[in-house]
Amino acid sequence: MLLSQLSAAASPLTQEQLQKLQGLVAELNPIQQAWVSGYLAANANTAALAGTLGQAPAAAAEVAPLTILYGSQTGNAKGVAAQLESAAKARGLQTKLVNMADYKPAALKKEQFIAVAVSTYGEGEPPEDAETLHAFLAGKKAPKLDGVKIAVLGLGDSSYEFFCQTAIDFEERLQKLGAESVVARADLDVDYEDQATAWIDSALDAFEPALKAQQAEGGANVVAMPLATAGAHASQYTKQSPFSAEISVVQKITGRNSTKDVRHVEISLEGSDIQYQPGDSLGVFFLNDEQRVDEVIGLLGLEGDSEVTLGSETLTLRTALIEKLELTQSYPGFVEKYAAATNNAELSTLAGDKAALREYIEARQIFDIIKQQPGTLSAQALVDSCRKIQPRLYSIASSQAEVEEEVHLTVGLVEFEAFGETHQGGCSGFLAHRVEEGTQVKVFSEHNDNFRLPADDNTPVIMVGPGTGIAPFRAFLQEREARDAEGDNWLFFGNPHFTQDFLYQVELQKYVKSGVLNRIDLAFSRDQAEKIYVQDRLREKGQDVYTWLQNGAHFYVCGDASRMAKDVHQALVDIVKQYAGKSDEEAEEYLKELRSAGRYQKDVY
């Protein structure tokens, strides 16, 4: 008998309970229904074994778990949080793993044990899914947390000024409310894995006595529940164990006279189990420029075939510098270690002045620092001064419903002149100039559940993606077409010039002609005397934008975080103020509610 046909008389539920259950199940897909079914069955079995079928044990209900809250921009903090959860469960501890975007701030007053794993991006800003909780903790409604035990881990990039600022904020705000840190906060750089593992052990050592004492007192049973989510697929290939894929296409898609060099890259995933969804990113490991590596080795008077140790691995210096170590993106730690290894007084002095050091590394790649400050050091000392190369994440520009065992990227070449020579970004230079058809590249998929198409294909979407920010929206349109989605699609795209920079022009025109793309508004900033950007087009269409939002549209932004995303946000505030008659504060609250509902999502960098 179908649930929709069931009556209260034919079940142990009241009519009110049955209606609630029918309403919930109607919102779930088959995988979610299966999970709920399994969870309820396991819960009932646990109660039966305890001899308390039909009633919840009051003492166990009062046991507070270790609540693990994570805020993640690229998936790293989420991974650390999951690692913490797994380690805690292995010790027999009750846990609750929650994305900050899904956490009800009002629940804070019930917590006794909190672990936070959070990243920082931009100018010390919290990731999108941590914004609400971050703001709540600084507000007047935040509850007193006297006696609450906390542990905070931050992930960041020390090449940026506000390193791990969000983690610092969370710890300070929680402590101000009365919480007590049980372990020193960890501020971890991009090469964080080993330190994160050590911190997890320390944090659990501190939490475990109180958690186990409470569990013993409350008589709580720890039951492991399957936590698979809809569409989840755990690939064997990860950041720690990437897949060696083959480059099949690298095609320049900007014009000969463009000020930008943008490449469309196609990579074969054949032979892997990698699956991805529109909105996900692809992590790409790259090789450093061999000519520049050889120049560095020669400047330092070293031998490329000298053996060095990197972790548990022994390899030649040249191989380590090409394949394993960061030589493009500068960061303070390199200057400090290199200065000490070479006894360079000038660099040592510079390392002691944070502002001056920040200005110095901003203009230079690590290649430049070595070239301008050559010294005497051993091959091993050079390796020890560097951090491991980190994969670059690119928004995926394809849907597997369309391209199957492929993944497409839209890569903007980072290129600039400095100190009399041309410099290129590590990965973008590799993909644009140092690979060819058939080149092997190590990759992995990074899921981003905070940038997803609506589950309901009838929902309209507005997409704002200037420049390479078009990438995920190409994937969105491929997916919506493959699913025969009925919801309207509206794209705002911008770049400098129509004739040189209209990325994927033919494809977008095809989508307009077929009706998949219902509206497209273009902003080519340099094609007229007055510069026009996507935020200007949004304001021009403000009445329609607001109408779409009122009709349930989801709003997406992809691209530059420091300027474009902020300008688009301000345009939205202005639109809501004008067409809803709201104040600044009310308009911000309106957009905050959209974010909480998953209807205003950003993929920014």
C-alpha positions as semicolon CSV with decimal commas, in nm:
position;residue;x (nm);y (nm);z (nm)
1;M;0,000;0,000;0,000
2;L;0,132;0,343;-0,094
3;L;0,186;0,590;0,189
4;S;-0,049;0,834;0,016
5;Q;-0,327;0,572;0,039
6;L;-0,267;0,484;0,404
7;S;-0,518;0,589;0,669
8;A;-0,466;0,638;1,040
9;A;-0,689;0,340;1,105
10;A;-0,453;0,110;0,918
11;S;-0,141;0,230;1,100
12;P;-0,022;0,295;1,455
13;L;-0,001;0,668;1,374
14;T;-0,252;0,939;1,457
15;Q;-0,408;1,125;1,165
16;E;-0,192;1,429;1,244
17;Q;0,126;1,219;1,254
18;L;0,034;1,048;0,929
19;Q;-0,022;1,382;0,753
20;K;0,316;1,509;0,872
21;L;0,487;1,190;0,752
22;Q;0,315;1,206;0,413
23;G;0,421;1,570;0,377
24;L;0,783;1,490;0,461
25;V;0,808;1,189;0,230
26;A;0,664;1,392;-0,058
27;E;0,965;1,622;-0,034
28;L;1,225;1,341;-0,040
29;N;1,383;1,164;-0,333
30;P;1,413;0,780;-0,329
31;I;1,767;0,778;-0,185
32;Q;1,664;1,015;0,097
33;Q;1,355;0,803;0,166
34;A;1,575;0,493;0,192
35;W;1,809;0,667;0,434
36;V;1,521;0,784;0,656
37;S;1,376;0,435;0,651
38;G;1,708;0,282;0,756
39;Y;1,762;0,542;1,024
40;L;1,417;0,489;1,179
41;A;1,458;0,112;1,166
42;A;1,795;0,130;1,342
43;N;1,652;0,371;1,597
44;A;1,360;0,137;1,669
45;N;1,593;-0,163;1,701
46;T;1,811;0,023;1,948
47;A;1,508;0,113;2,156
48;A;1,383;-0,245;2,145
49;L;1,716;-0,384;2,258
50;A;1,705;-0,147;2,551
51;G;1,359;-0,273;2,638
52;T;1,205;0,068;2,599
53;L;1,004;0,037;2,278
54;G;0,748;0,314;2,262
55;Q;0,924;0,554;2,492
56;A;1,252;0,747;2,475
57;P;1,494;0,697;2,764
58;A;1,494;1,029;2,943
59;A;1,850;1,006;3,075
60;A;1,999;0,931;2,732
61;A;1,813;1,220;2,576
62;E;2,002;1,460;2,803
63;V;2,344;1,343;2,689
64;A;2,515;1,616;2,486
65;P;2,723;1,499;2,188
66;L;3,041;1,654;2,054
67;T;2,889;1,895;1,803
68;I;3,127;1,943;1,509
69;L;3,050;2,258;1,312
70;Y;3,223;2,326;0,982
71;G;3,233;2,616;0,739
72;S;3,406;2,527;0,416
73;Q;3,477;2,723;0,098
74;T;3,652;2,455;-0,106
75;G;3,579;2,138;0,094
76;N;3,897;2,123;0,303
77;A;3,736;2,224;0,634
78;K;3,451;1,983;0,564
79;G;3,707;1,706;0,516
80;V;3,881;1,785;0,845
81;A;3,546;1,792;1,024
82;A;3,459;1,451;0,881
83;Q;3,800;1,321;0,989
84;L;3,734;1,451;1,341
85;E;3,393;1,283;1,346
86;S;3,539;0,952;1,234
87;A;3,817;0,965;1,497
88;A;3,565;1,053;1,770
89;K;3,336;0,764;1,677
90;A;3,635;0,530;1,682
91;R;3,676;0,626;2,049
92;G;3,309;0,553;2,117
93;L;3,208;0,918;2,145
94;Q;2,871;1,057;2,042
95;T;2,901;1,319;1,769
96;K;2,687;1,549;1,560
97;L;2,845;1,675;1,236
98;V;2,675;1,987;1,098
99;N;2,744;2,231;0,818
100;M;2,718;2,579;0,971
101;A;2,470;2,672;0,699
102;D;2,232;2,407;0,836
103;Y;2,291;2,483;1,203
104;K;2,020;2,665;1,402
105;P;2,203;2,933;1,608
106;A;1,937;2,904;1,877
107;A;2,064;2,550;1,944
108;L;2,387;2,692;2,088
109;K;2,236;2,725;2,433
110;K;2,189;2,347;2,447
111;E;2,548;2,261;2,353
112;Q;2,814;2,148;2,596
113;F;3,093;2,038;2,361
114;I;3,169;2,219;2,034
115;A;3,445;2,166;1,780
116;V;3,479;2,415;1,495
117;A;3,661;2,362;1,164
118;V;3,641;2,669;0,943
119;S;3,826;2,819;0,650
120;T;3,897;3,182;0,566
121;Y;3,892;3,345;0,226
122;G;3,929;3,691;0,074
123;E;4,007;3,965;0,321
124;G;3,958;3,755;0,633
125;E;3,600;3,669;0,548
126;P;3,406;3,359;0,651
127;P;3,302;3,107;0,386
128;E;2,951;3,139;0,254
129;D;2,805;2,865;0,474
130;A;2,954;3,018;0,791
131;E;2,832;3,375;0,741
132;T;2,510;3,349;0,942
133;L;2,660;3,180;1,248
134;H;2,966;3,408;1,234
135;A;2,741;3,714;1,246
136;F;2,508;3,565;1,510
137;L;2,794;3,509;1,755
138;A;2,882;3,877;1,736
139;G;2,523;3,990;1,786
140;K;2,309;4,068;2,088
141;K;2,103;3,747;2,057
142;A;2,399;3,516;2,113
143;P;2,345;3,317;2,436
144;K;2,581;3,284;2,730
145;L;2,797;2,973;2,694
146;D;2,940;2,943;3,044
147;G;3,084;2,596;3,097
148;V;3,076;2,503;2,728
149;K;3,398;2,338;2,611
150;I;3,525;2,428;2,263
151;A;3,807;2,353;2,022
152;V;3,870;2,556;1,706
153;L;4,069;2,469;1,395
154;G;4,123;2,716;1,112
155;L;4,236;2,657;0,756
156;G;4,383;2,933;0,545
157;D;4,666;3,045;0,323
158;S;4,952;3,235;0,482
159;S;5,020;3,415;0,154
160;Y;4,712;3,625;0,238
161;E;4,714;3,897;0,502
162;F;4,422;3,780;0,718
163;F;4,546;3,428;0,771
164;C;4,283;3,208;0,946
165;Q;4,096;3,521;1,059
166;T;3,758;3,344;1,063
167;A;3,885;3,080;1,306
168;I;4,027;3,356;1,525
169;D;3,687;3,529;1,518
170;F;3,498;3,213;1,613
171;E;3,723;3,134;1,906
172;E;3,722;3,491;2,037
173;R;3,345;3,524;2,007
174;L;3,274;3,189;2,169
175;Q;3,514;3,268;2,454
176;K;3,355;3,609;2,504
177;L;3,023;3,428;2,555
178;G;3,183;3,220;2,830
179;A;3,307;2,910;2,645
180;E;3,639;2,753;2,741
181;S;3,895;2,627;2,486
182;V;4,018;2,279;2,579
183;V;4,306;2,283;2,331
184;A;4,507;2,556;2,157
185;R;4,349;2,682;1,835
186;A;4,517;2,545;1,521
187;D;4,582;2,796;1,241
188;L;4,683;2,571;0,952
189;D;4,831;2,662;0,615
190;V;4,758;2,499;0,280
191;D;4,980;2,201;0,362
192;Y;4,769;2,111;0,664
193;E;4,703;1,736;0,663
194;D;4,963;1,613;0,915
195;Q;4,903;1,901;1,157
196;A;4,525;1,855;1,135
197;T;4,560;1,488;1,230
198;A;4,776;1,577;1,531
199;W;4,531;1,850;1,641
200;I;4,237;1,608;1,616
201;D;4,413;1,366;1,848
202;S;4,486;1,646;2,098
203;A;4,132;1,782;2,084
204;L;3,976;1,440;2,141
205;D;4,217;1,368;2,427
206;A;4,081;1,685;2,590
207;F;3,712;1,619;2,515
208;E;3,702;1,246;2,582
209;P;3,699;1,228;2,964
210;A;3,401;1,459;3,007
211;L;3,212;1,312;2,712
212;K;3,256;0,954;2,833
213;A;3,171;1,043;3,190
214;Q;2,849;1,202;3,071
215;Q;2,766;0,908;2,845
216;A;2,823;0,664;3,132
217;E;2,605;0,869;3,363
218;G;2,329;0,902;3,104
219;G;2,347;0,541;2,992
220;A;2,375;0,648;2,631
221;N;2,422;0,395;2,357
222;V;2,638;0,498;2,064
223;V;2,496;0,367;1,737
224;A;2,670;0,432;1,406
225;M;2,416;0,546;1,145
226;P;2,469;0,551;0,769
227;L;2,496;0,913;0,665
228;A;2,490;0,883;0,288
229;T;2,316;1,170;0,112
230;A;2,139;1,190;-0,218
231;G;2,377;1,166;-0,507
232;A;2,679;1,115;-0,283
233;H;2,958;0,918;-0,441
234;A;3,286;0,856;-0,266
235;S;3,551;0,821;-0,533
236;Q;3,870;0,630;-0,463
237;Y;4,049;0,931;-0,612
238;T;4,101;1,222;-0,374
239;K;4,339;1,510;-0,310
240;Q;4,565;1,262;-0,130
241;S;4,532;1,004;-0,409
242;P;4,446;1,180;-0,738
243;F;4,361;1,020;-1,073
244;S;4,610;1,044;-1,359
245;A;4,388;1,175;-1,639
246;E;4,461;1,259;-2,000
247;I;4,431;1,608;-2,148
248;S;4,227;1,580;-2,468
249;V;4,169;1,947;-2,563
250;V;4,324;2,283;-2,478
251;Q;4,169;2,556;-2,690
252;K;4,203;2,931;-2,663
253;I;3,854;3,084;-2,663
254;T;3,941;3,453;-2,652
255;G;4,032;3,649;-2,965
256;R;4,380;3,724;-3,096
257;N;4,357;4,085;-2,980
258;S;4,197;4,015;-2,643
259;T;4,359;4,144;-2,326
260;K;4,272;3,806;-2,172
261;D;4,392;3,456;-2,253
262;V;4,118;3,207;-2,163
263;R;4,149;2,836;-2,242
264;H;3,877;2,574;-2,272
265;V;4,026;2,251;-2,133
266;E;3,882;1,903;-2,176
267;I;4,011;1,615;-1,962
268;S;3,923;1,248;-2,000
269;L;3,807;1,067;-1,685
270;E;3,788;0,732;-1,862
271;G;3,903;0,451;-1,635
272;S;3,819;0,639;-1,317
273;D;3,514;0,630;-1,092
274;I;3,507;1,010;-1,062
275;Q;3,159;1,157;-1,067
276;Y;3,066;1,522;-1,026
277;Q;2,764;1,747;-1,029
278;P;2,718;2,095;-1,178
279;G;2,857;2,334;-0,918
280;D;3,150;2,109;-0,820
281;S;3,517;2,192;-0,874
282;L;3,807;1,997;-1,017
283;G;4,137;1,991;-0,831
284;V;4,434;1,996;-1,070
285;F;4,794;1,920;-0,977
286;F;5,049;2,089;-1,203
287;L;5,421;2,075;-1,281
288;N;5,647;2,375;-1,236
289;D;5,825;2,524;-1,537
290;E;6,133;2,306;-1,596
291;Q;6,341;2,590;-1,742
292;R;6,284;2,807;-1,436
293;V;6,359;2,516;-1,203
294;D;6,690;2,453;-1,381
295;E;6,771;2,824;-1,352
296;V;6,714;2,813;-0,974
297;I;6,929;2,503;-0,931
298;G;7,210;2,669;-1,125
299;L;7,186;3,001;-0,937
300;L;7,221;2,819;-0,605
301;G;7,512;2,607;-0,725
302;L;7,325;2,283;-0,660
303;E;7,306;1,956;-0,852
304;G;6,968;1,855;-0,991
305;D;7,031;1,486;-0,929
306;S;7,109;1,536;-0,559
307;E;6,887;1,316;-0,344
308;V;6,649;1,486;-0,101
309;T;6,383;1,364;0,140
310;L;6,027;1,489;0,131
311;G;5,822;1,328;0,406
312;S;5,879;0,955;0,364
313;E;5,980;0,991;0,000
314;T;6,334;1,012;-0,141
315;L;6,375;1,172;-0,485
316;T;6,608;1,400;-0,680
317;L;6,614;1,774;-0,615
318;R;6,505;1,851;-0,971
319;T;6,208;1,615;-0,951
320;A;6,105;1,759;-0,614
321;L;6,116;2,116;-0,748
322;I;5,923;2,031;-1,064
323;E;5,659;1,798;-0,921
324;K;5,628;1,844;-0,547
325;L;5,706;2,198;-0,423
326;E;5,540;2,538;-0,452
327;L;5,757;2,782;-0,650
328;T;5,506;3,036;-0,779
329;Q;5,280;3,154;-0,498
330;S;5,490;3,330;-0,232
331;Y;5,414;3,313;0,140
332;P;5,587;3,441;0,458
333;G;5,707;3,099;0,574
334;F;5,933;3,056;0,273
335;V;6,106;3,389;0,326
336;E;6,164;3,311;0,693
337;K;6,307;2,961;0,631
338;Y;6,510;3,059;0,325
339;A;6,659;3,360;0,508
340;A;6,768;3,137;0,795
341;A;6,907;2,867;0,565
342;T;7,114;3,118;0,363
343;N;7,202;3,348;0,657
344;N;7,054;3,636;0,458
345;A;7,039;3,939;0,690
346;E;6,826;4,146;0,451
347;L;6,556;3,881;0,425
348;S;6,572;3,811;0,800
349;T;6,505;4,177;0,872
350;L;6,223;4,180;0,619
351;A;6,069;3,869;0,777
352;G;6,043;4,056;1,107
353;D;5,826;4,332;0,958
354;K;5,490;4,181;0,867
355;A;5,365;4,476;0,661
356;A;5,689;4,508;0,464
357;L;5,704;4,131;0,413
358;R;5,348;4,125;0,282
359;E;5,430;4,398;0,030
360;Y;5,750;4,217;-0,073
361;I;5,593;3,877;-0,143
362;E;5,288;4,026;-0,316
363;A;5,510;4,141;-0,604
364;R;5,720;3,825;-0,628
365;Q;5,696;3,458;-0,699
366;I;5,929;3,225;-0,508
367;F;6,131;3,198;-0,829
368;D;6,195;3,575;-0,803
369;I;6,300;3,566;-0,438
370;I;6,562;3,301;-0,507
371;K;6,682;3,475;-0,823
372;Q;6,715;3,812;-0,649
373;Q;6,859;3,669;-0,327
374;P;7,077;3,371;-0,424
375;G;7,270;3,218;-0,137
376;T;7,452;2,912;-0,020
377;L;7,244;2,626;0,117
378;S;7,210;2,251;0,076
379;A;6,962;2,084;-0,153
380;Q;6,776;1,949;0,151
381;A;6,764;2,294;0,313
382;L;6,605;2,436;-0,003
383;V;6,343;2,161;-0,003
384;D;6,276;2,218;0,368
385;S;6,219;2,589;0,301
386;C;5,936;2,516;0,056
387;R;5,588;2,388;0,117
388;K;5,422;2,115;-0,086
389;I;5,259;2,216;-0,409
390;Q;4,884;2,250;-0,375
391;P;4,630;2,165;-0,645
392;R;4,437;2,454;-0,794
393;L;4,057;2,428;-0,790
394;Y;3,857;2,521;-1,100
395;S;3,479;2,543;-1,127
396;I;3,370;2,260;-1,355
397;A;3,227;2,383;-1,686
398;S;3,040;2,069;-1,789
399;S;2,763;1,830;-1,687
400;Q;2,827;1,456;-1,698
401;A;2,478;1,419;-1,838
402;E;2,623;1,588;-2,148
403;V;2,993;1,493;-2,160
404;E;2,989;1,158;-1,971
405;E;3,349;1,047;-1,897
406;E;3,496;1,394;-1,946
407;V;3,532;1,709;-1,744
408;H;3,564;2,058;-1,892
409;L;3,730;2,366;-1,742
410;T;3,743;2,735;-1,831
411;V;4,090;2,855;-1,735
412;G;4,205;3,217;-1,739
413;L;4,582;3,243;-1,782
414;V;4,745;3,445;-1,503
415;E;5,023;3,637;-1,676
416;F;5,212;3,953;-1,585
417;E;5,541;4,135;-1,640
418;A;5,775;4,180;-1,343
419;F;6,148;4,236;-1,302
420;G;6,204;4,236;-1,675
421;E;6,042;3,903;-1,758
422;T;5,704;3,742;-1,813
423;H;5,553;3,553;-1,520
424;Q;5,267;3,304;-1,531
425;G;5,049;3,139;-1,271
426;G;5,161;2,792;-1,172
427;C;4,861;2,589;-1,289
428;S;4,716;2,825;-1,550
429;G;5,059;2,856;-1,715
430;F;5,093;2,478;-1,708
431;L;4,752;2,421;-1,869
432;A;4,784;2,704;-2,122
433;H;5,141;2,653;-2,240
434;R;5,306;2,338;-2,105
435;V;5,056;2,063;-2,184
436;E;4,941;1,917;-2,511
437;E;4,695;1,652;-2,623
438;G;4,779;1,329;-2,441
439;T;4,956;1,491;-2,144
440;Q;4,877;1,320;-1,814
441;V;4,754;1,540;-1,530
442;K;4,654;1,441;-1,177
443;V;4,300;1,543;-1,082
444;F;4,021;1,485;-0,829
445;S;3,668;1,618;-0,789
446;E;3,574;1,849;-0,502
447;H;3,204;1,849;-0,419
448;N;3,035;2,179;-0,342
449;D;2,693;2,126;-0,190
450;N;2,661;2,503;-0,139
451;F;2,638;2,569;-0,514
452;R;2,365;2,349;-0,653
453;L;2,083;2,374;-0,903
454;P;1,736;2,361;-0,745
455;A;1,607;2,008;-0,688
456;D;1,280;2,115;-0,848
457;D;1,334;2,149;-1,224
458;N;1,044;2,395;-1,244
459;T;1,233;2,653;-1,037
460;P;1,367;2,954;-1,231
461;V;1,734;3,047;-1,193
462;I;1,930;3,370;-1,238
463;M;2,302;3,324;-1,307
464;V;2,563;3,602;-1,287
465;G;2,898;3,490;-1,424
466;P;3,131;3,742;-1,590
467;G;3,462;3,624;-1,738
468;T;3,561;3,270;-1,638
469;G;3,272;3,287;-1,390
470;I;3,066;3,152;-1,681
471;A;3,211;2,804;-1,617
472;P;2,958;2,655;-1,371
473;F;2,668;2,811;-1,561
474;R;2,773;2,630;-1,879
475;A;2,741;2,315;-1,664
476;F;2,405;2,434;-1,528
477;L;2,265;2,488;-1,878
478;Q;2,389;2,150;-2,000
479;E;2,226;1,985;-1,699
480;R;1,896;2,173;-1,731
481;E;1,877;2,078;-2,099
482;A;1,955;1,712;-2,026
483;R;1,686;1,704;-1,756
484;D;1,429;1,882;-1,976
485;A;1,388;2,125;-1,689
486;E;1,086;2,353;-1,726
487;G;1,222;2,631;-1,504
488;D;1,334;2,950;-1,679
489;N;1,705;3,034;-1,702
490;W;1,844;3,389;-1,708
491;L;2,216;3,459;-1,758
492;F;2,414;3,779;-1,698
493;F;2,757;3,762;-1,864
494;G;3,025;4,026;-1,901
495;N;3,379;4,074;-2,029
496;P;3,578;4,357;-2,192
497;H;3,488;4,320;-2,563
498;F;3,209;4,150;-2,759
499;T;3,430;4,053;-3,055
500;Q;3,721;3,921;-2,847
501;D;3,581;3,797;-2,516
502;F;3,234;3,647;-2,565
503;L;3,313;3,307;-2,413
504;Y;3,106;3,014;-2,546
505;Q;2,914;3,253;-2,771
506;V;2,794;2,988;-3,018
507;E;2,678;2,756;-2,739
508;L;2,490;3,033;-2,560
509;Q;2,323;3,142;-2,883
510;K;2,216;2,780;-2,937
511;Y;2,061;2,772;-2,589
512;V;1,875;3,097;-2,659
513;K;1,744;2,959;-2,990
514;S;1,633;2,630;-2,833
515;G;1,464;2,806;-2,541
516;V;1,686;2,655;-2,271
517;L;1,824;3,003;-2,203
518;N;1,519;3,225;-2,172
519;R;1,702;3,552;-2,113
520;I;2,061;3,670;-2,152
521;D;2,197;4,013;-2,063
522;L;2,548;4,107;-2,172
523;A;2,789;4,366;-2,033
524;F;3,095;4,427;-2,250
525;S;3,264;4,690;-2,040
526;R;3,506;4,839;-2,296
527;D;3,280;4,854;-2,602
528;Q;3,157;5,205;-2,519
529;A;3,292;5,517;-2,352
530;E;3,120;5,442;-2,022
531;K;3,213;5,108;-1,869
532;I;2,921;4,873;-1,816
533;Y;2,938;4,573;-1,585
534;V;2,701;4,290;-1,491
535;Q;2,589;4,477;-1,179
536;D;2,478;4,764;-1,404
537;R;2,272;4,528;-1,617
538;L;2,116;4,387;-1,301
539;R;2,005;4,735;-1,195
540;E;1,868;4,805;-1,544
541;K;1,654;4,491;-1,517
542;G;1,583;4,542;-1,149
543;Q;1,204;4,516;-1,168
544;D;1,221;4,181;-1,348
545;V;1,499;4,051;-1,121
546;Y;1,287;4,126;-0,814
547;T;0,979;3,967;-0,976
548;W;1,177;3,650;-1,049
549;L;1,299;3,638;-0,688
550;Q;0,945;3,683;-0,561
551;N;0,841;3,396;-0,787
552;G;1,092;3,165;-0,620
553;A;1,399;3,205;-0,842
554;H;1,741;3,092;-0,719
555;F;2,018;3,349;-0,765
556;Y;2,380;3,244;-0,837
557;V;2,705;3,440;-0,860
558;C;3,041;3,306;-0,976
559;G;3,370;3,493;-1,017
560;D;3,585;3,751;-0,843
561;A;3,512;3,778;-0,472
562;S;3,691;4,103;-0,393
563;R;3,502;4,331;-0,631
564;M;3,246;4,175;-0,864
565;A;3,061;3,964;-0,607
566;K;3,043;4,259;-0,367
567;D;2,918;4,491;-0,643
568;V;2,655;4,237;-0,747
569;H;2,543;4,203;-0,385
570;Q;2,508;4,581;-0,355
571;A;2,308;4,588;-0,678
572;L;2,073;4,327;-0,528
573;V;2,037;4,535;-0,211
574;D;1,950;4,840;-0,423
575;I;1,699;4,639;-0,628
576;V;1,520;4,508;-0,318
577;K;1,515;4,856;-0,165
578;Q;1,369;5,011;-0,478
579;Y;1,110;4,752;-0,575
580;A;1,012;4,621;-0,232
581;G;1,023;4,958;-0,055
582;K;1,266;4,829;0,208
583;S;1,541;4,999;0,406
584;D;1,907;4,899;0,376
585;E;1,877;4,678;0,681
586;E;1,554;4,517;0,560
587;A;1,701;4,453;0,215
588;E;2,005;4,285;0,370
589;E;1,773;4,072;0,582
590;Y;1,575;3,977;0,269
591;L;1,896;3,854;0,102
592;K;2,005;3,681;0,420
593;E;1,679;3,485;0,417
594;L;1,744;3,390;0,054
595;R;2,089;3,259;0,152
596;S;1,943;3,062;0,444
597;A;1,692;2,905;0,208
598;G;1,968;2,811;-0,037
599;R;1,831;3,052;-0,297
600;Y;2,130;3,292;-0,308
601;Q;2,452;3,100;-0,368
602;K;2,807;3,211;-0,450
603;D;3,110;3,039;-0,597
604;V;3,370;3,312;-0,560
605;Y;3,748;3,326;-0,550
